[in-house]
PDB file of C-alpha atoms in Angstrom:
ATOM      1  CA  MET A   1      71.315 308.511 -19.032  1.00 83.00           C
ATOM      2  CA  ARG A   2      68.227 306.291 -19.413  1.00 91.00           C
ATOM      3  CA  LYS A   3      68.959 302.637 -18.800  1.00 95.00           C
ATOM      4  CA  PHE A   4      67.041 299.597 -20.193  1.00 98.00           C
ATOM      5  CA  LYS A   5      66.817 296.177 -18.623  1.00 96.00           C
ATOM      6  CA  LYS A   6      66.165 294.617 -22.064  1.00 96.00           C
ATOM      7  CA  PHE A   7      67.542 295.708 -25.407  1.00 98.00           C
ATOM      8  CA  TYR A   8      66.504 293.893 -28.550  1.00 98.00           C
ATOM      9  CA  LEU A   9      69.074 293.850 -31.389  1.00 98.00           C
ATOM     10  CA  GLU A  10      67.665 292.107 -34.333  1.00 98.00           C
ATOM     11  CA  ILE A  11      70.560 290.439 -36.184  1.00 98.00           C
ATOM     12  CA  THR A  12      68.484 289.073 -39.067  1.00 98.00           C
ATOM     13  CA  SER A  13      64.971 289.523 -40.427  1.00 97.00           C
ATOM     14  CA  VAL A  14      65.052 286.073 -42.005  1.00 97.00           C
ATOM     15  CA  CYS A  15      63.508 282.924 -40.603  1.00 95.00           C
ATOM     16  CA  ASN A  16      63.778 279.324 -41.688  1.00 94.00           C
ATOM     17  CA  LEU A  17      60.256 278.481 -40.533  1.00 93.00           C
ATOM     18  CA  ALA A  18      56.791 279.846 -41.425  1.00 90.00           C
ATOM     19  CA  CYS A  19      54.807 279.373 -38.170  1.00 88.00           C
ATOM     20  CA  THR A  20      51.138 280.031 -38.033  1.00 85.00           C
ATOM     21  CA  PHE A  21      51.383 282.145 -34.920  1.00 85.00           C
ATOM     22  CA  CYS A  22      54.061 284.452 -36.414  1.00 87.00           C
ATOM     23  CA  PRO A  23      53.146 286.651 -39.307  1.00 86.00           C
ATOM     24  CA  PRO A  24      55.931 286.881 -41.930  1.00 86.00           C
ATOM     25  CA  THR A  25      57.893 290.126 -41.959  1.00 89.00           C
ATOM     26  CA  GLU A  26      57.217 292.477 -44.792  1.00 89.00           C
ATOM     27  CA  ARG A  27      60.636 294.053 -44.494  1.00 92.00           C
ATOM     28  CA  GLN A  28      63.745 293.492 -46.583  1.00 94.00           C
ATOM     29  CA  LYS A  29      65.502 290.197 -45.839  1.00 95.00           C
ATOM     30  CA  GLN A  30      68.810 290.989 -44.348  1.00 96.00           C
ATOM     31  CA  PHE A  31      71.622 289.966 -42.002  1.00 98.00           C
ATOM     32  CA  ILE A  32      73.425 292.586 -39.861  1.00 98.00           C
ATOM     33  CA  SER A  33      77.075 293.054 -40.756  1.00 98.00           C
ATOM     34  CA  ILE A  34      79.837 292.713 -38.139  1.00 98.00           C
ATOM     35  CA  GLU A  35      80.632 296.383 -38.608  1.00 98.00           C
ATOM     36  CA  ASP A  36      77.065 297.553 -38.062  1.00 98.00           C
ATOM     37  CA  PHE A  37      76.655 295.157 -35.009  1.00 98.00           C
ATOM     38  CA  THR A  38      79.735 296.601 -33.373  1.00 98.00           C
ATOM     39  CA  LYS A  39      78.570 300.234 -34.001  1.00 98.00           C
ATOM     40  CA  ARG A  40      75.187 299.477 -32.487  1.00 98.00           C
ATOM     41  CA  LEU A  41      76.766 297.938 -29.405  1.00 98.00           C
ATOM     42  CA  ASP A  42      78.834 301.024 -28.987  1.00 98.00           C
ATOM     43  CA  GLN A  43      75.761 303.271 -29.291  1.00 97.00           C
ATOM     44  CA  ILE A  44      73.638 301.413 -26.771  1.00 98.00           C
ATOM     45  CA  LYS A  45      76.460 300.647 -24.177  1.00 97.00           C
ATOM     46  CA  PRO A  46      75.478 303.597 -21.945  1.00 97.00           C
ATOM     47  CA  HIS A  47      71.905 302.420 -21.977  1.00 98.00           C
ATOM     48  CA  THR A  48      71.995 298.723 -21.179  1.00 98.00           C
ATOM     49  CA  ASP A  49      74.125 295.589 -20.180  1.00 97.00           C
ATOM     50  CA  TYR A  50      71.710 292.962 -21.524  1.00 97.00           C
ATOM     51  CA  ILE A  51      70.945 292.442 -25.260  1.00 98.00           C
ATOM     52  CA  TYR A  52      68.446 290.072 -26.883  1.00 98.00           C
ATOM     53  CA  LEU A  53      69.367 288.995 -30.319  1.00 97.00           C
ATOM     54  CA  HIS A  54      65.922 288.829 -31.833  1.00 92.00           C
ATOM     55  CA  VAL A  55      62.716 290.650 -32.770  1.00 95.00           C
ATOM     56  CA  LYS A  56      61.709 288.792 -35.921  1.00 94.00           C
ATOM     57  CA  GLY A  57      63.874 286.294 -37.732  1.00 96.00           C
ATOM     58  CA  GLU A  58      65.906 283.215 -36.442  1.00 97.00           C
ATOM     59  CA  PRO A  59      69.188 284.319 -34.858  1.00 98.00           C
ATOM     60  CA  LEU A  60      70.941 281.125 -35.391  1.00 98.00           C
ATOM     61  CA  LEU A  61      70.581 281.554 -39.117  1.00 98.00           C
ATOM     62  CA  HIS A  62      73.218 284.322 -38.906  1.00 98.00           C
ATOM     63  CA  PRO A  63      76.453 282.893 -40.312  1.00 97.00           C
ATOM     64  CA  LYS A  64      78.528 284.955 -37.952  1.00 98.00           C
ATOM     65  CA  ILE A  65      76.615 284.275 -34.688  1.00 98.00           C
ATOM     66  CA  GLY A  66      79.798 283.062 -32.932  1.00 98.00           C
ATOM     67  CA  ASP A  67      81.633 286.234 -33.815  1.00 98.00           C
ATOM     68  CA  LEU A  68      78.596 288.388 -32.669  1.00 98.00           C
ATOM     69  CA  LEU A  69      78.775 286.648 -29.252  1.00 98.00           C
ATOM     70  CA  ASP A  70      82.568 287.173 -29.015  1.00 98.00           C
ATOM     71  CA  ILE A  71      82.150 290.867 -29.867  1.00 98.00           C
ATOM     72  CA  SER A  72      79.364 291.238 -27.323  1.00 98.00           C
ATOM     73  CA  HIS A  73      81.555 289.769 -24.632  1.00 98.00           C
ATOM     74  CA  GLU A  74      84.432 292.069 -25.570  1.00 98.00           C
ATOM     75  CA  LYS A  75      82.026 295.055 -25.157  1.00 98.00           C
ATOM     76  CA  GLY A  76      80.772 293.839 -21.822  1.00 98.00           C
ATOM     77  CA  PHE A  77      77.261 292.668 -22.818  1.00 98.00           C
ATOM     78  CA  LYS A  78      75.285 289.587 -21.584  1.00 98.00           C
ATOM     79  CA  VAL A  79      73.391 287.972 -24.379  1.00 98.00           C
ATOM     80  CA  ASN A  80      70.017 286.344 -24.466  1.00 98.00           C
ATOM     81  CA  ILE A  81      68.905 284.323 -27.573  1.00 98.00           C
ATOM     82  CA  THR A  82      65.410 283.126 -28.455  1.00 97.00           C
ATOM     83  CA  THR A  83      65.422 280.470 -31.079  1.00 98.00           C
ATOM     84  CA  ASN A  84      63.099 277.804 -32.591  1.00 96.00           C
ATOM     85  CA  GLY A  85      65.932 275.349 -32.023  1.00 97.00           C
ATOM     86  CA  THR A  86      65.955 273.704 -35.376  1.00 97.00           C
ATOM     87  CA  LEU A  87      69.567 274.724 -36.209  1.00 97.00           C
ATOM     88  CA  ILE A  88      71.033 273.845 -32.791  1.00 98.00           C
ATOM     89  CA  ASN A  89      73.102 270.870 -34.170  1.00 97.00           C
ATOM     90  CA  LYS A  90      74.551 272.965 -36.995  1.00 97.00           C
ATOM     91  CA  LYS A  91      75.478 275.892 -34.723  1.00 98.00           C
ATOM     92  CA  ARG A  92      76.324 273.997 -31.555  1.00 97.00           C
ATOM     93  CA  GLU A  93      80.078 274.760 -31.682  1.00 97.00           C
ATOM     94  CA  LYS A  94      79.465 278.438 -32.300  1.00 97.00           C
ATOM     95  CA  LEU A  95      77.374 278.610 -29.017  1.00 98.00           C
ATOM     96  CA  LEU A  96      79.142 276.353 -26.586  1.00 97.00           C
ATOM     97  CA  ASN A  97      81.443 278.004 -24.096  1.00 93.00           C
ATOM     98  CA  LYS A  98      80.595 281.636 -25.164  1.00 97.00           C
ATOM     99  CA  PRO A  99      81.070 283.744 -21.991  1.00 97.00           C
ATOM    100  CA  ALA A 100      78.659 286.379 -23.263  1.00 98.00           C
ATOM    101  CA  LEU A 101      75.734 283.922 -23.568  1.00 98.00           C
ATOM    102  CA  ARG A 102      73.528 284.354 -20.531  1.00 98.00           C
ATOM    103  CA  GLN A 103      70.235 282.653 -21.477  1.00 98.00           C
ATOM    104  CA  MET A 104      68.710 280.696 -24.268  1.00 98.00           C
ATOM    105  CA  ASN A 105      65.012 280.416 -24.852  1.00 97.00           C
ATOM    106  CA  PHE A 106      63.789 277.561 -27.046  1.00 97.00           C
ATOM    107  CA  SER A 107      60.327 278.093 -28.663  1.00 95.00           C
ATOM    108  CA  LEU A 108      59.223 274.518 -28.700  1.00 94.00           C
ATOM    109  CA  HIS A 109      55.849 275.480 -29.902  1.00 90.00           C
ATOM    110  CA  SER A 110      57.554 276.202 -33.285  1.00 92.00           C
ATOM    111  CA  PHE A 111      57.568 272.491 -34.145  1.00 88.00           C
ATOM    112  CA  ASP A 112      53.686 272.164 -34.297  1.00 85.00           C
ATOM    113  CA  GLY A 113      53.330 275.815 -35.404  1.00 86.00           C
ATOM    114  CA  HIS A 114      55.220 275.105 -38.653  1.00 89.00           C
ATOM    115  CA  ILE A 115      53.248 272.984 -41.093  1.00 88.00           C
ATOM    116  CA  GLY A 116      55.354 270.115 -42.415  1.00 84.00           C
ATOM    117  CA  SER A 117      57.598 269.648 -39.336  1.00 89.00           C
ATOM    118  CA  LYS A 118      58.900 266.111 -39.068  1.00 91.00           C
ATOM    119  CA  ASP A 119      60.503 264.015 -36.340  1.00 93.00           C
ATOM    120  CA  LYS A 120      59.420 265.630 -33.122  1.00 91.00           C
ATOM    121  CA  GLU A 121      61.589 263.391 -30.985  1.00 92.00           C
ATOM    122  CA  GLY A 122      64.715 264.049 -32.944  1.00 95.00           C
ATOM    123  CA  TYR A 123      63.994 267.801 -32.705  1.00 96.00           C
ATOM    124  CA  VAL A 124      63.460 267.727 -28.973  1.00 96.00           C
ATOM    125  CA  ARG A 125      66.388 265.451 -28.249  1.00 96.00           C
ATOM    126  CA  SER A 126      68.811 267.583 -30.263  1.00 97.00           C
ATOM    127  CA  ILE A 127      67.871 270.543 -28.089  1.00 98.00           C
ATOM    128  CA  LEU A 128      68.008 268.648 -24.823  1.00 97.00           C
ATOM    129  CA  SER A 129      71.510 267.245 -25.828  1.00 97.00           C
ATOM    130  CA  PHE A 130      72.796 270.771 -26.387  1.00 97.00           C
ATOM    131  CA  ILE A 131      71.164 272.006 -23.136  1.00 97.00           C
ATOM    132  CA  LYS A 132      72.804 269.328 -20.962  1.00 96.00           C
ATOM    133  CA  GLU A 133      76.205 269.976 -22.468  1.00 96.00           C
ATOM    134  CA  ALA A 134      75.950 273.753 -22.378  1.00 97.00           C
ATOM    135  CA  THR A 135      74.758 273.947 -18.830  1.00 96.00           C
ATOM    136  CA  ALA A 136      77.246 271.490 -17.505  1.00 94.00           C
ATOM    137  CA  ASP A 137      80.189 273.755 -18.644  1.00 86.00           C
ATOM    138  CA  SER A 138      78.786 277.191 -18.024  1.00 94.00           C
ATOM    139  CA  GLU A 139      76.156 279.275 -16.022  1.00 96.00           C
ATOM    140  CA  LEU A 140      73.807 279.258 -18.974  1.00 97.00           C
ATOM    141  CA  ILE A 141      70.124 279.649 -18.136  1.00 98.00           C
ATOM    142  CA  VAL A 142      67.752 277.767 -20.446  1.00 98.00           C
ATOM    143  CA  SER A 143      63.891 278.303 -20.844  1.00 97.00           C
ATOM    144  CA  LEU A 144      61.925 275.684 -22.819  1.00 96.00           C
ATOM    145  CA  ARG A 145      58.758 277.463 -24.059  1.00 93.00           C
ATOM    146  CA  LEU A 146      55.398 276.041 -25.039  1.00 89.00           C
ATOM    147  CA  TRP A 147      53.303 279.087 -25.855  1.00 85.00           C
ATOM    148  CA  ASN A 148      50.523 277.395 -27.722  1.00 84.00           C
ATOM    149  CA  LEU A 149      47.627 277.208 -25.288  1.00 76.00           C
ATOM    150  CA  THR A 150      44.233 278.781 -26.033  1.00 70.00           C
ATOM    151  CA  GLU A 151      41.660 279.915 -23.507  1.00 66.00           C
ATOM    152  CA  ASP A 152      38.847 277.693 -24.805  1.00 61.00           C
ATOM    153  CA  ASN A 153      40.571 274.357 -25.393  1.00 52.00           C
ATOM    154  CA  LYS A 154      43.611 274.250 -23.262  1.00 53.00           C
ATOM    155  CA  THR A 155      43.042 270.585 -22.279  1.00 55.00           C
ATOM    156  CA  ASN A 156      42.786 269.426 -25.940  1.00 62.00           C
ATOM    157  CA  LEU A 157      45.787 271.362 -26.967  1.00 53.00           C
ATOM    158  CA  GLU A 158      47.907 269.893 -24.240  1.00 53.00           C
ATOM    159  CA  LYS A 159      46.766 266.354 -25.104  1.00 61.00           C
ATOM    160  CA  GLU A 160      47.049 266.665 -28.830  1.00 71.00           C
ATOM    161  CA  ARG A 161      49.933 269.070 -29.435  1.00 73.00           C
ATOM    162  CA  ASN A 162      52.195 268.792 -26.390  1.00 86.00           C
ATOM    163  CA  ARG A 163      51.940 265.414 -24.705  1.00 88.00           C
ATOM    164  CA  GLU A 164      54.402 263.653 -27.009  1.00 89.00           C
ATOM    165  CA  LEU A 165      56.970 266.500 -26.564  1.00 92.00           C
ATOM    166  CA  LEU A 166      56.464 266.727 -22.823  1.00 93.00           C
ATOM    167  CA  SER A 167      56.884 263.005 -22.378  1.00 94.00           C
ATOM    168  CA  ILE A 168      60.255 263.144 -24.045  1.00 95.00           C
ATOM    169  CA  ILE A 169      61.348 265.922 -21.622  1.00 96.00           C
ATOM    170  CA  GLU A 170      59.975 263.889 -18.715  1.00 96.00           C
ATOM    171  CA  ARG A 171      62.053 260.837 -19.627  1.00 96.00           C
ATOM    172  CA  GLU A 172      65.183 262.978 -20.299  1.00 95.00           C
ATOM    173  CA  PHE A 173      65.099 264.592 -16.892  1.00 95.00           C
ATOM    174  CA  ASP A 174      63.728 261.481 -15.163  1.00 96.00           C
ATOM    175  CA  LEU A 175      60.657 263.392 -13.753  1.00 96.00           C
ATOM    176  CA  ASP A 176      58.131 261.355 -11.709  1.00 95.00           C
ATOM    177  CA  TYR A 177      55.271 263.596 -12.669  1.00 94.00           C
ATOM    178  CA  ARG A 178      53.442 264.929 -15.727  1.00 92.00           C
ATOM    179  CA  ILE A 179      54.634 268.457 -16.481  1.00 92.00           C
ATOM    180  CA  GLU A 180      51.247 269.814 -17.370  1.00 85.00           C
ATOM    181  CA  GLU A 181      50.073 268.918 -13.916  1.00 86.00           C
ATOM    182  CA  ARG A 182      52.462 271.400 -12.270  1.00 90.00           C
ATOM    183  CA  VAL A 183      52.947 274.175 -14.782  1.00 86.00           C
ATOM    184  CA  SER A 184      50.310 276.868 -15.301  1.00 83.00           C
ATOM    185  CA  PRO A 185      49.983 279.517 -18.087  1.00 81.00           C
ATOM    186  CA  GLY A 186      52.634 282.087 -17.682  1.00 80.00           C
ATOM    187  CA  LYS A 187      54.497 280.400 -14.902  1.00 85.00           C
ATOM    188  CA  GLY A 188      57.314 277.944 -15.308  1.00 88.00           C
ATOM    189  CA  ILE A 189      58.745 275.087 -13.346  1.00 94.00           C
ATOM    190  CA  LYS A 190      62.382 274.075 -12.706  1.00 96.00           C
ATOM    191  CA  LEU A 191      63.477 270.858 -14.500  1.00 96.00           C
ATOM    192  CA  ALA A 192      67.110 270.872 -13.367  1.00 95.00           C
ATOM    193  CA  GLU A 193      69.679 273.454 -12.287  1.00 95.00           C
ATOM    194  CA  ARG A 194      69.144 276.606 -14.408  1.00 96.00           C
ATOM    195  CA  ILE A 195      66.783 274.701 -16.796  1.00 97.00           C
ATOM    196  CA  TYR A 196      63.066 275.619 -16.868  1.00 97.00           C
ATOM    197  CA  ILE A 197      59.948 275.074 -18.830  1.00 95.00           C
ATOM    198  CA  ASN A 198      56.905 277.278 -19.131  1.00 91.00           C
ATOM    199  CA  GLN A 199      53.586 277.136 -21.024  1.00 86.00           C
ATOM    200  CA  ASP A 200      51.459 280.130 -21.968  1.00 84.00           C
ATOM    201  CA  TYR A 201      48.656 281.128 -24.309  1.00 80.00           C
ATOM    202  CA  GLU A 202      49.430 281.572 -27.910  1.00 78.00           C
ATOM    203  CA  PHE A 203      51.191 284.807 -28.563  1.00 73.00           C
ATOM    204  CA  GLN A 204      49.365 287.493 -30.599  1.00 81.00           C
ATOM    205  CA  TRP A 205      51.396 290.008 -32.489  1.00 86.00           C
ATOM    206  CA  PRO A 206      49.826 293.481 -32.540  1.00 89.00           C
ATOM    207  CA  ALA A 207      48.892 294.723 -36.041  1.00 89.00           C
ATOM    208  CA  LEU A 208      47.330 297.918 -37.485  1.00 91.00           C
ATOM    209  CA  HIS A 209      44.509 295.881 -39.064  1.00 88.00           C
ATOM    210  CA  GLU A 210      43.276 294.717 -35.601  1.00 88.00           C
ATOM    211  CA  GLU A 211      40.574 296.587 -33.712  1.00 87.00           C
ATOM    212  CA  GLU A 212      41.714 299.091 -31.131  1.00 85.00           C
ATOM    213  CA  ASP A 213      40.163 299.693 -27.751  1.00 82.00           C
ATOM    214  CA  ASP A 214      39.917 302.740 -25.564  1.00 83.00           C
ATOM    215  CA  GLY A 215      43.578 303.105 -25.438  1.00 84.00           C
ATOM    216  CA  LYS A 216      43.859 302.973 -21.635  1.00 89.00           C
ATOM    217  CA  GLY A 217      46.609 301.125 -19.902  1.00 87.00           C
ATOM    218  CA  PHE A 218      50.240 300.918 -19.338  1.00 92.00           C
ATOM    219  CA  CYS A 219      53.377 299.611 -21.102  1.00 92.00           C
ATOM    220  CA  TYR A 220      57.057 299.388 -20.306  1.00 93.00           C
ATOM    221  CA  GLY A 221      58.123 300.173 -23.870  1.00 94.00           C
ATOM    222  CA  LEU A 222      60.983 302.682 -23.812  1.00 96.00           C
ATOM    223  CA  ARG A 223      60.830 302.431 -19.915  1.00 95.00           C
ATOM    224  CA  ASN A 224      62.672 299.121 -19.325  1.00 94.00           C
ATOM    225  CA  GLN A 225      63.111 297.975 -23.039  1.00 96.00           C
ATOM    226  CA  ALA A 226      63.840 299.225 -26.542  1.00 98.00           C
ATOM    227  CA  GLY A 227      64.972 297.688 -29.784  1.00 98.00           C
ATOM    228  CA  ILE A 228      66.686 298.125 -33.116  1.00 98.00           C
ATOM    229  CA  LEU A 229      65.651 296.203 -36.185  1.00 98.00           C
ATOM    230  CA  ALA A 230      68.137 294.768 -38.630  1.00 97.00           C
ATOM    231  CA  ASN A 231      67.561 297.820 -40.990  1.00 97.00           C
ATOM    232  CA  GLY A 232      68.409 300.240 -38.190  1.00 98.00           C
ATOM    233  CA  THR A 233      64.909 301.293 -37.215  1.00 98.00           C
ATOM    234  CA  VAL A 234      64.607 302.089 -33.479  1.00 98.00           C
ATOM    235  CA  ILE A 235      61.491 300.614 -31.903  1.00 98.00           C
ATOM    236  CA  PRO A 236      60.023 300.976 -28.391  1.00 97.00           C
ATOM    237  CA  CYS A 237      59.502 297.239 -27.652  1.00 95.00           C
ATOM    238  CA  CYS A 238      59.959 293.752 -28.949  1.00 94.00           C
ATOM    239  CA  LEU A 239      56.392 293.523 -30.231  1.00 94.00           C
ATOM    240  CA  ASP A 240      56.774 296.135 -33.040  1.00 96.00           C
ATOM    241  CA  GLY A 241      58.060 293.506 -35.495  1.00 94.00           C
ATOM    242  CA  GLU A 242      57.548 295.656 -38.572  1.00 96.00           C
ATOM    243  CA  GLY A 243      58.867 299.002 -37.179  1.00 97.00           C
ATOM    244  CA  VAL A 244      55.427 300.671 -37.329  1.00 97.00           C
ATOM    245  CA  ILE A 245      56.381 302.928 -34.357  1.00 98.00           C
ATOM    246  CA  ASN A 246      59.567 304.079 -36.179  1.00 98.00           C
ATOM    247  CA  LEU A 247      61.364 306.417 -33.729  1.00 98.00           C
ATOM    248  CA  GLY A 248      64.292 307.065 -35.954  1.00 98.00           C
ATOM    249  CA  ASN A 249      67.116 305.243 -37.546  1.00 98.00           C
ATOM    250  CA  ILE A 250      70.389 304.291 -35.947  1.00 97.00           C
ATOM    251  CA  ASN A 251      72.169 304.917 -39.318  1.00 96.00           C
ATOM    252  CA  GLN A 252      71.172 308.586 -39.322  1.00 97.00           C
ATOM    253  CA  ASP A 253      70.931 309.606 -35.666  1.00 98.00           C
ATOM    254  CA  SER A 254      72.450 308.343 -32.404  1.00 97.00           C
ATOM    255  CA  PHE A 255      70.306 306.112 -30.212  1.00 97.00           C
ATOM    256  CA  THR A 256      70.687 308.665 -27.417  1.00 97.00           C
ATOM    257  CA  ASP A 257      69.298 311.457 -29.576  1.00 97.00           C
ATOM    258  CA  ILE A 258      66.413 309.271 -30.970  1.00 98.00           C
ATOM    259  CA  ILE A 259      64.914 308.491 -27.642  1.00 97.00           C
ATOM    260  CA  GLU A 260      64.869 312.114 -26.777  1.00 97.00           C
ATOM    261  CA  MET A 261      62.882 313.070 -29.865  1.00 97.00           C
ATOM    262  CA  ASP A 262      59.182 314.030 -29.820  1.00 98.00           C
ATOM    263  CA  ARG A 263      57.725 310.659 -30.882  1.00 98.00           C
ATOM    264  CA  ALA A 264      59.607 308.760 -28.225  1.00 98.00           C
ATOM    265  CA  LYS A 265      58.894 311.266 -25.512  1.00 97.00           C
ATOM    266  CA  ASN A 266      55.144 311.427 -26.441  1.00 97.00           C
ATOM    267  CA  LEU A 267      54.918 307.593 -26.209  1.00 97.00           C
ATOM    268  CA  VAL A 268      56.512 307.527 -22.700  1.00 96.00           C
ATOM    269  CA  ASP A 269      54.535 310.611 -21.466  1.00 97.00           C
ATOM    270  CA  GLY A 270      51.337 308.920 -22.731  1.00 96.00           C
ATOM    271  CA  PHE A 271      51.818 305.860 -20.724  1.00 94.00           C
ATOM    272  CA  SER A 272      52.574 307.950 -17.670  1.00 94.00           C
ATOM    273  CA  ARG A 273      48.955 309.128 -18.116  1.00 94.00           C
ATOM    274  CA  ARG A 274      47.867 305.399 -18.649  1.00 92.00           C
ATOM    275  CA  GLU A 275      47.163 306.382 -22.256  1.00 93.00           C
ATOM    276  CA  ALA A 276      48.368 304.793 -25.523  1.00 94.00           C
ATOM    277  CA  VAL A 277      49.164 307.487 -27.948  1.00 95.00           C
ATOM    278  CA  GLU A 278      50.333 305.305 -30.778  1.00 96.00           C
ATOM    279  CA  GLU A 279      47.856 303.377 -32.940  1.00 95.00           C
ATOM    280  CA  LEU A 280      49.763 300.143 -32.709  1.00 95.00           C
ATOM    281  CA  CYS A 281      49.827 300.294 -28.916  1.00 94.00           C
ATOM    282  CA  ARG A 282      46.011 300.764 -28.928  1.00 93.00           C
ATOM    283  CA  LYS A 283      45.900 297.405 -30.835  1.00 91.00           C
ATOM    284  CA  CYS A 284      48.307 295.528 -28.588  1.00 90.00           C
ATOM    285  CA  GLY A 285      46.720 293.205 -25.936  1.00 81.00           C
ATOM    286  CA  TYR A 286      50.026 292.992 -24.002  1.00 79.00           C
ATOM    287  CA  ARG A 287      49.347 296.456 -22.549  1.00 77.00           C
ATOM    288  CA  LYS A 288      46.342 295.045 -20.722  1.00 71.00           C
ATOM    289  CA  ARG A 289      48.543 292.799 -18.598  1.00 70.00           C
ATOM    290  CA  PHE A 290      49.546 295.837 -16.608  1.00 61.00           C
ATOM    291  CA  GLY A 291      46.026 297.023 -15.804  1.00 53.00           C
ATOM    292  CA  LYS A 292      44.582 300.404 -16.192  1.00 52.00           C
TER     293      LYS A 292
END
């Protein structure tokens, strides 16, 4: 039975922001039902112990997020959530002291990425307040993310976009250094016990309209990760936000059967040869991180 280190279960395709770095989904807007969520957990249980409640969409928008965490715990899963953090005050009580919750990632770059965002200090402080309470009473791991650097103007971006935000964090954790002096793209630093911050270059979603390269390279899609979109489409990785590489639908076939079908096998076999057989994979820059 194939096991995955990461399994992405999208619980909603809806987001409350419109960030410049994240193309809006063209799929139907929907929230997964308690019944469908439970069924999907049962299907993937032989394949993973860790689930990530996102692909596209903002998971904290789900009105039953507390129930989903409780069901995950009952089924023996550890849960990771990536959120823009704007709803943390509203959903605070549904998240605190949930034994299933292993890690929360806060995409702080969402604030400047969303045109019209207001009150940066209030936004950051609401997240930090939650973090301090949550980590004091549990083993929760927290990652604060600033993924908005660019190769050509990293210095300017840090000064203009991030300094105000970073200074709030520095004061809150009583740091005697400037964060950007110690953090480097792709690598985080520890702020406190189980609390980290990392910066990286702005994320690029792969898309069919982008240029493709020679197709050489390697990817861990369907090797250490897989996913299911809110509509039931099984995808090989978290970067296929539109379900372009539609391996099958969980509402028609079992997950175990889907990953043994020809399209899934061909994708994995292709990367064993260091070759991207899917068009979207040939237009994905993430593959280049693993060399040729």
